[in-house]
Amino acid sequence: MSTYRRTALLASALLLTQAQLADAHIVSARLGDFYAGALHPLLALQDVVVWVALGLLAGSLGTAGGRWLVVVFPLGLCTGLALAAGSGATAVSPLGDAATILILGLLLAAALRIPVVLLSTIAFVLGVMRGAANAGELVPQTDRLLYAAGLASAGYVTITLVMALAVTFRRPETEPASSWRGIAVRAVGGWVAAIGLMMAGLSLAA
């Protein structure tokens, strides 16, 4: 055996004797709470319908007022999450969810010109409500900062993408609400309102 091989074997043996137990850290062990905060609302019908309807409403009114929702809505989500986590009150009644969806659908179908301040207030209140509803997933082991960051990121991305698609399709600055594009958006509002009515009926029948 050559001197080189002897040296290599000796070095390998020394390294093996120094080896200790290694803990494997998968991504979810460190950032699992972030992903939980981001994915949980996207798997709940109430959140998906409310978030999409709010983005469509903002986009149908144009970019001037809608861009405020990009900041206001995630802020509302974090505020609701913090309030619910501090008070322990995380439940939102099914009837309240249904009423929220119904109102958003009617606003979309009516094609009302909502002032920026009122639109931002609606977005913040809805963000607080949905943030509080998502606080039900918090457990003592949850990293609340990561969970809140994931929730806010999901709200930001969803509102931004839906609003951008609505603005691109609706073209509120150049086409009136009576155009076929405006009528299509109003028809979606009617479907959203119908979902709210069905949810309200189911909640009252339960």
Tab-separated table of C-alpha atoms in Angstrom:
chain	number	residue	atom	x	y	z
A	1	MET	CA	0.000	0.000	0.000
A	2	SER	CA	1.407	3.352	-1.022
A	3	THR	CA	2.034	6.181	1.388
A	4	TYR	CA	-0.720	8.219	-0.267
A	5	ARG	CA	-3.349	5.525	0.328
A	6	ARG	CA	-2.238	5.057	3.928
A	7	THR	CA	-2.566	8.771	4.542
A	8	ALA	CA	-6.016	8.867	2.929
A	9	LEU	CA	-7.276	5.911	4.981
A	10	LEU	CA	-5.897	7.418	8.189
A	11	ALA	CA	-7.539	10.756	7.480
A	12	SER	CA	-10.860	9.037	6.697
A	13	ALA	CA	-10.692	7.059	9.917
A	14	LEU	CA	-10.021	10.206	11.937
A	15	LEU	CA	-12.958	11.983	10.311
A	16	LEU	CA	-15.290	9.078	11.025
A	17	THR	CA	-14.306	8.993	14.692
A	18	GLN	CA	-15.122	12.708	14.974
A	19	ALA	CA	-18.543	12.392	13.356
A	20	GLN	CA	-21.492	13.272	15.562
A	21	LEU	CA	-25.252	12.901	15.267
A	22	ALA	CA	-26.547	15.275	12.623
A	23	ASP	CA	-30.048	16.687	12.646
A	24	ALA	CA	-31.580	17.125	9.249
A	25	HIS	CA	-33.582	20.339	8.959
A	26	ILE	CA	-36.081	20.309	6.137
A	27	VAL	CA	-37.492	23.556	4.866
A	28	SER	CA	-40.779	23.117	6.699
A	29	ALA	CA	-39.024	22.838	10.049
A	30	ARG	CA	-37.922	26.450	9.778
A	31	LEU	CA	-40.423	28.053	7.430
A	32	GLY	CA	-43.410	25.747	7.864
A	33	ASP	CA	-45.366	28.400	9.747
A	34	PHE	CA	-44.810	30.861	6.886
A	35	TYR	CA	-46.186	28.368	4.380
A	36	ALA	CA	-49.088	27.547	6.706
A	37	GLY	CA	-50.011	31.215	6.919
A	38	ALA	CA	-49.774	31.626	3.156
A	39	LEU	CA	-51.608	28.452	2.119
A	40	HIS	CA	-54.364	28.146	4.720
A	41	PRO	CA	-56.529	31.028	3.413
A	42	LEU	CA	-56.132	29.769	-0.161
A	43	LEU	CA	-57.715	26.460	0.862
A	44	ALA	CA	-60.802	27.993	2.489
A	45	LEU	CA	-63.790	28.902	0.301
A	46	GLN	CA	-64.649	31.993	2.357
A	47	ASP	CA	-61.176	33.448	1.955
A	48	VAL	CA	-60.839	32.619	-1.731
A	49	VAL	CA	-64.205	34.128	-2.677
A	50	VAL	CA	-63.767	37.244	-0.529
A	51	TRP	CA	-60.203	37.907	-1.671
A	52	VAL	CA	-60.974	37.404	-5.366
A	53	ALA	CA	-64.179	39.463	-5.188
A	54	LEU	CA	-62.346	42.290	-3.418
A	55	GLY	CA	-59.594	42.262	-6.047
A	56	LEU	CA	-62.179	42.329	-8.843
A	57	LEU	CA	-64.007	45.207	-7.185
A	58	ALA	CA	-60.799	47.212	-6.850
A	59	GLY	CA	-59.735	46.428	-10.406
A	60	SER	CA	-63.121	47.391	-11.839
A	61	LEU	CA	-62.745	50.847	-10.286
A	62	GLY	CA	-59.320	51.503	-11.794
A	63	THR	CA	-55.763	51.699	-10.563
A	64	ALA	CA	-56.018	55.096	-8.866
A	65	GLY	CA	-58.018	53.826	-5.920
A	66	GLY	CA	-57.319	50.126	-6.193
A	67	ARG	CA	-53.592	50.418	-5.572
A	68	TRP	CA	-54.249	51.362	-1.941
A	69	LEU	CA	-55.641	47.897	-1.327
A	70	VAL	CA	-52.215	46.403	-1.969
A	71	VAL	CA	-51.118	47.930	1.341
A	72	VAL	CA	-54.384	48.217	3.256
A	73	PHE	CA	-55.620	44.636	2.870
A	74	PRO	CA	-52.447	42.837	4.114
A	75	LEU	CA	-52.296	45.341	6.982
A	76	GLY	CA	-55.876	44.446	7.876
A	77	LEU	CA	-55.022	40.737	7.788
A	78	CYS	CA	-52.143	41.204	10.232
A	79	THR	CA	-54.265	43.428	12.474
A	80	GLY	CA	-57.085	40.885	12.631
A	81	LEU	CA	-54.645	38.066	13.289
A	82	ALA	CA	-53.000	39.986	16.127
A	83	LEU	CA	-56.314	41.003	17.696
A	84	ALA	CA	-57.710	37.486	17.543
A	85	ALA	CA	-54.523	35.912	18.864
A	86	GLY	CA	-54.514	38.326	21.782
A	87	SER	CA	-58.186	37.971	22.681
A	88	GLY	CA	-58.685	34.332	21.736
A	89	ALA	CA	-61.814	35.163	19.733
A	90	THR	CA	-61.147	33.691	16.286
A	91	ALA	CA	-64.550	32.392	15.192
A	92	VAL	CA	-66.400	34.160	12.381
A	93	SER	CA	-69.995	33.044	11.982
A	94	PRO	CA	-70.956	31.360	8.690
A	95	LEU	CA	-73.763	33.881	8.332
A	96	GLY	CA	-71.265	36.735	8.649
A	97	ASP	CA	-69.097	35.172	5.929
A	98	ALA	CA	-72.146	34.763	3.702
A	99	ALA	CA	-73.226	38.370	4.260
A	100	THR	CA	-69.733	39.603	3.383
A	101	ILE	CA	-69.663	37.657	0.140
A	102	LEU	CA	-73.194	38.793	-0.718
A	103	ILE	CA	-72.350	42.474	-0.192
A	104	LEU	CA	-69.180	42.243	-2.292
A	105	GLY	CA	-71.115	40.527	-5.065
A	106	LEU	CA	-73.811	43.193	-5.040
A	107	LEU	CA	-71.203	45.972	-5.158
A	108	LEU	CA	-69.603	44.314	-8.170
A	109	ALA	CA	-72.934	43.745	-9.914
A	110	ALA	CA	-74.095	47.329	-9.298
A	111	ALA	CA	-70.852	48.798	-10.723
A	112	LEU	CA	-70.941	51.623	-8.192
A	113	ARG	CA	-68.193	54.239	-8.207
A	114	ILE	CA	-66.921	53.743	-4.666
A	115	PRO	CA	-64.694	56.519	-3.259
A	116	VAL	CA	-61.104	55.598	-2.470
A	117	VAL	CA	-61.504	56.154	1.272
A	118	LEU	CA	-64.594	53.944	1.454
A	119	LEU	CA	-62.975	51.232	-0.675
A	120	SER	CA	-59.878	51.247	1.540
A	121	THR	CA	-62.055	51.082	4.657
A	122	ILE	CA	-63.965	48.106	3.263
A	123	ALA	CA	-60.694	46.360	2.405
A	124	PHE	CA	-59.252	46.975	5.873
A	125	VAL	CA	-62.389	45.718	7.647
A	126	LEU	CA	-62.496	42.615	5.466
A	127	GLY	CA	-58.794	42.065	6.112
A	128	VAL	CA	-59.369	42.250	9.873
A	129	MET	CA	-62.253	39.762	9.631
A	130	ARG	CA	-60.342	37.260	7.526
A	131	GLY	CA	-57.169	37.683	9.562
A	132	ALA	CA	-59.122	36.889	12.726
A	133	ALA	CA	-60.682	33.855	11.055
A	134	ASN	CA	-57.248	32.516	10.105
A	135	ALA	CA	-56.020	32.889	13.676
A	136	GLY	CA	-57.878	29.681	14.481
A	137	GLU	CA	-54.916	27.733	13.098
A	138	LEU	CA	-52.476	29.160	15.631
A	139	VAL	CA	-51.131	26.777	18.274
A	140	PRO	CA	-48.630	27.500	21.071
A	141	GLN	CA	-45.795	26.098	18.928
A	142	THR	CA	-46.589	28.347	15.968
A	143	ASP	CA	-44.137	31.093	15.106
A	144	ARG	CA	-46.701	33.880	14.881
A	145	LEU	CA	-44.386	36.271	13.079
A	146	LEU	CA	-43.757	33.788	10.273
A	147	TYR	CA	-47.443	32.868	10.128
A	148	ALA	CA	-48.434	36.544	9.887
A	149	ALA	CA	-45.805	37.141	7.206
A	150	GLY	CA	-47.154	34.236	5.157
A	151	LEU	CA	-50.747	35.422	5.547
A	152	ALA	CA	-49.885	38.996	4.576
A	153	SER	CA	-47.850	37.797	1.590
A	154	ALA	CA	-50.727	35.659	0.348
A	155	GLY	CA	-53.108	38.607	0.703
A	156	TYR	CA	-50.725	40.938	-1.109
A	157	VAL	CA	-50.105	38.546	-4.007
A	158	THR	CA	-53.765	37.596	-4.413
A	159	ILE	CA	-55.111	41.145	-4.361
A	160	THR	CA	-52.362	42.410	-6.664
A	161	LEU	CA	-52.766	39.673	-9.281
A	162	VAL	CA	-56.574	39.681	-9.314
A	163	MET	CA	-56.695	43.480	-9.427
A	164	ALA	CA	-54.154	43.596	-12.267
A	165	LEU	CA	-56.134	41.031	-14.270
A	166	ALA	CA	-59.360	42.935	-13.641
A	167	VAL	CA	-57.841	46.256	-14.719
A	168	THR	CA	-56.390	44.675	-17.857
A	169	PHE	CA	-59.688	43.070	-18.780
A	170	ARG	CA	-62.134	45.736	-17.625
A	171	ARG	CA	-60.221	48.834	-18.865
A	172	PRO	CA	-62.204	51.172	-16.581
A	173	GLU	CA	-60.315	54.277	-17.727
A	174	THR	CA	-61.351	53.873	-21.379
A	175	GLU	CA	-64.556	51.821	-21.484
A	176	PRO	CA	-67.891	52.559	-19.753
A	177	ALA	CA	-69.594	50.143	-17.382
A	178	SER	CA	-72.136	49.420	-20.117
A	179	SER	CA	-69.506	47.863	-22.389
A	180	TRP	CA	-69.385	44.088	-22.742
A	181	ARG	CA	-66.323	43.981	-20.497
A	182	GLY	CA	-68.143	45.856	-17.764
A	183	ILE	CA	-71.171	43.601	-18.155
A	184	ALA	CA	-68.952	40.519	-17.823
A	185	VAL	CA	-67.502	41.816	-14.551
A	186	ARG	CA	-70.998	42.622	-13.294
A	187	ALA	CA	-72.086	39.102	-14.186
A	188	VAL	CA	-69.252	37.727	-12.051
A	189	GLY	CA	-70.547	39.944	-9.259
A	190	GLY	CA	-73.947	38.310	-9.653
A	191	TRP	CA	-72.364	34.874	-9.288
A	192	VAL	CA	-70.502	35.991	-6.178
A	193	ALA	CA	-73.743	37.332	-4.713
A	194	ALA	CA	-75.429	34.012	-5.522
A	195	ILE	CA	-72.688	32.161	-3.655
A	196	GLY	CA	-73.296	34.439	-0.679
A	197	LEU	CA	-77.037	33.712	-0.799
A	198	MET	CA	-76.457	29.964	-0.938
A	199	MET	CA	-74.039	30.113	1.962
A	200	ALA	CA	-76.522	32.169	3.966
A	201	GLY	CA	-79.279	29.646	3.255
A	202	LEU	CA	-77.079	26.743	4.318
A	203	SER	CA	-76.012	28.506	7.509
A	204	LEU	CA	-79.617	29.279	8.453
A	205	ALA	CA	-80.725	25.754	7.650
A	206	ALA	CA	-77.991	24.183	9.780
